[in-house]
């Protein structure tokens, strides 16, 4: 992250976001008046890192908290905002019962209260084990048998809902 021209300091830590689920959280200090978007930073990281190494949450700070001795004060780091993932997509709420159902499943599994239909499951901190939980719940909900590959190909609520609707019409 510090290789990005707009980032002055960065710290990545693993935090328990939901029970039994650790996620990477990036704490960032940007150059003065140059705070990049979360999507810009994710795209920057995707050029050199595998998806599992890209933080799920990005927290911008004015400065990293220090102890009186000048060392990093990890206890003073704020918790990431779990109501939104930091996604910079224009938020579009669910528009159909199927999108509502999928959104509810994602919210429970990801521990994020508000998810737009165009947000990417994996950019929100989802990983393959969580994806299998989503698939299992969608299978129970819709009766449709979908594969993990479908989840990787259609990582948005809108994409998955359209796919399930097309399956139910055949």
PDB file of N, CA, C and O in Angstrom, residues 4 21 29 71 81 127 132 147 160:
ATOM      1  N   UNK A   4       1.735   3.025  -3.248  1.00  0.00           N
ATOM      2  CA  UNK A   4       0.779   3.918  -3.908  1.00  0.00           C
ATOM      3  C   UNK A   4       1.172   5.353  -3.571  1.00  0.00           C
ATOM      4  O   UNK A   4       1.434   5.683  -2.407  1.00  0.00           O
ATOM      5  N   UNK A  21     -14.151 -15.638  12.262  1.00  0.00           N
ATOM      6  CA  UNK A  21     -13.739 -15.136  10.951  1.00  0.00           C
ATOM      7  C   UNK A  21     -12.824 -13.939  11.110  1.00  0.00           C
ATOM      8  O   UNK A  21     -13.247 -12.878  11.555  1.00  0.00           O
ATOM      9  N   UNK A  29      -2.784   6.214   6.341  1.00  0.00           N
ATOM     10  CA  UNK A  29      -2.612   7.660   6.438  1.00  0.00           C
ATOM     11  C   UNK A  29      -2.257   8.106   5.032  1.00  0.00           C
ATOM     12  O   UNK A  29      -1.245   7.669   4.462  1.00  0.00           O
ATOM     13  N   UNK A  71       5.894   4.054  19.998  1.00  0.00           N
ATOM     14  CA  UNK A  71       5.577   2.807  19.293  1.00  0.00           C
ATOM     15  C   UNK A  71       4.106   2.814  18.901  1.00  0.00           C
ATOM     16  O   UNK A  71       3.299   3.519  19.486  1.00  0.00           O
ATOM     17  N   UNK A  81     -15.664   0.134  10.132  1.00  0.00           N
ATOM     18  CA  UNK A  81     -17.107   0.316  10.013  1.00  0.00           C
ATOM     19  C   UNK A  81     -17.699  -0.916   9.337  1.00  0.00           C
ATOM     20  O   UNK A  81     -17.461  -1.152   8.158  1.00  0.00           O
ATOM     21  N   UNK A 127     -14.601 -15.068   1.044  1.00  0.00           N
ATOM     22  CA  UNK A 127     -13.596 -16.000   0.538  1.00  0.00           C
ATOM     23  C   UNK A 127     -14.296 -17.313   0.220  1.00  0.00           C
ATOM     24  O   UNK A 127     -15.513 -17.448   0.402  1.00  0.00           O
ATOM     25  N   UNK A 132     -19.024 -21.089  -0.004  1.00  0.00           N
ATOM     26  CA  UNK A 132     -19.729 -22.369   0.110  1.00  0.00           C
ATOM     27  C   UNK A 132     -20.934 -22.251   1.046  1.00  0.00           C
ATOM     28  O   UNK A 132     -21.970 -22.885   0.812  1.00  0.00           O
ATOM     29  N   UNK A 147     -23.018 -24.099  -8.411  1.00  0.00           N
ATOM     30  CA  UNK A 147     -21.667 -24.520  -8.035  1.00  0.00           C
ATOM     31  C   UNK A 147     -20.862 -23.346  -7.497  1.00  0.00           C
ATOM     32  O   UNK A 147     -21.225 -22.181  -7.667  1.00  0.00           O
ATOM     33  N   UNK A 160     -26.129 -12.959  -9.417  1.00  0.00           N
ATOM     34  CA  UNK A 160     -26.627 -14.227  -8.893  1.00  0.00           C
ATOM     35  C   UNK A 160     -28.147 -14.310  -9.004  1.00  0.00           C
ATOM     36  O   UNK A 160     -28.704 -15.347  -9.372  1.00  0.00           O
TER      37      UNK A 160
END
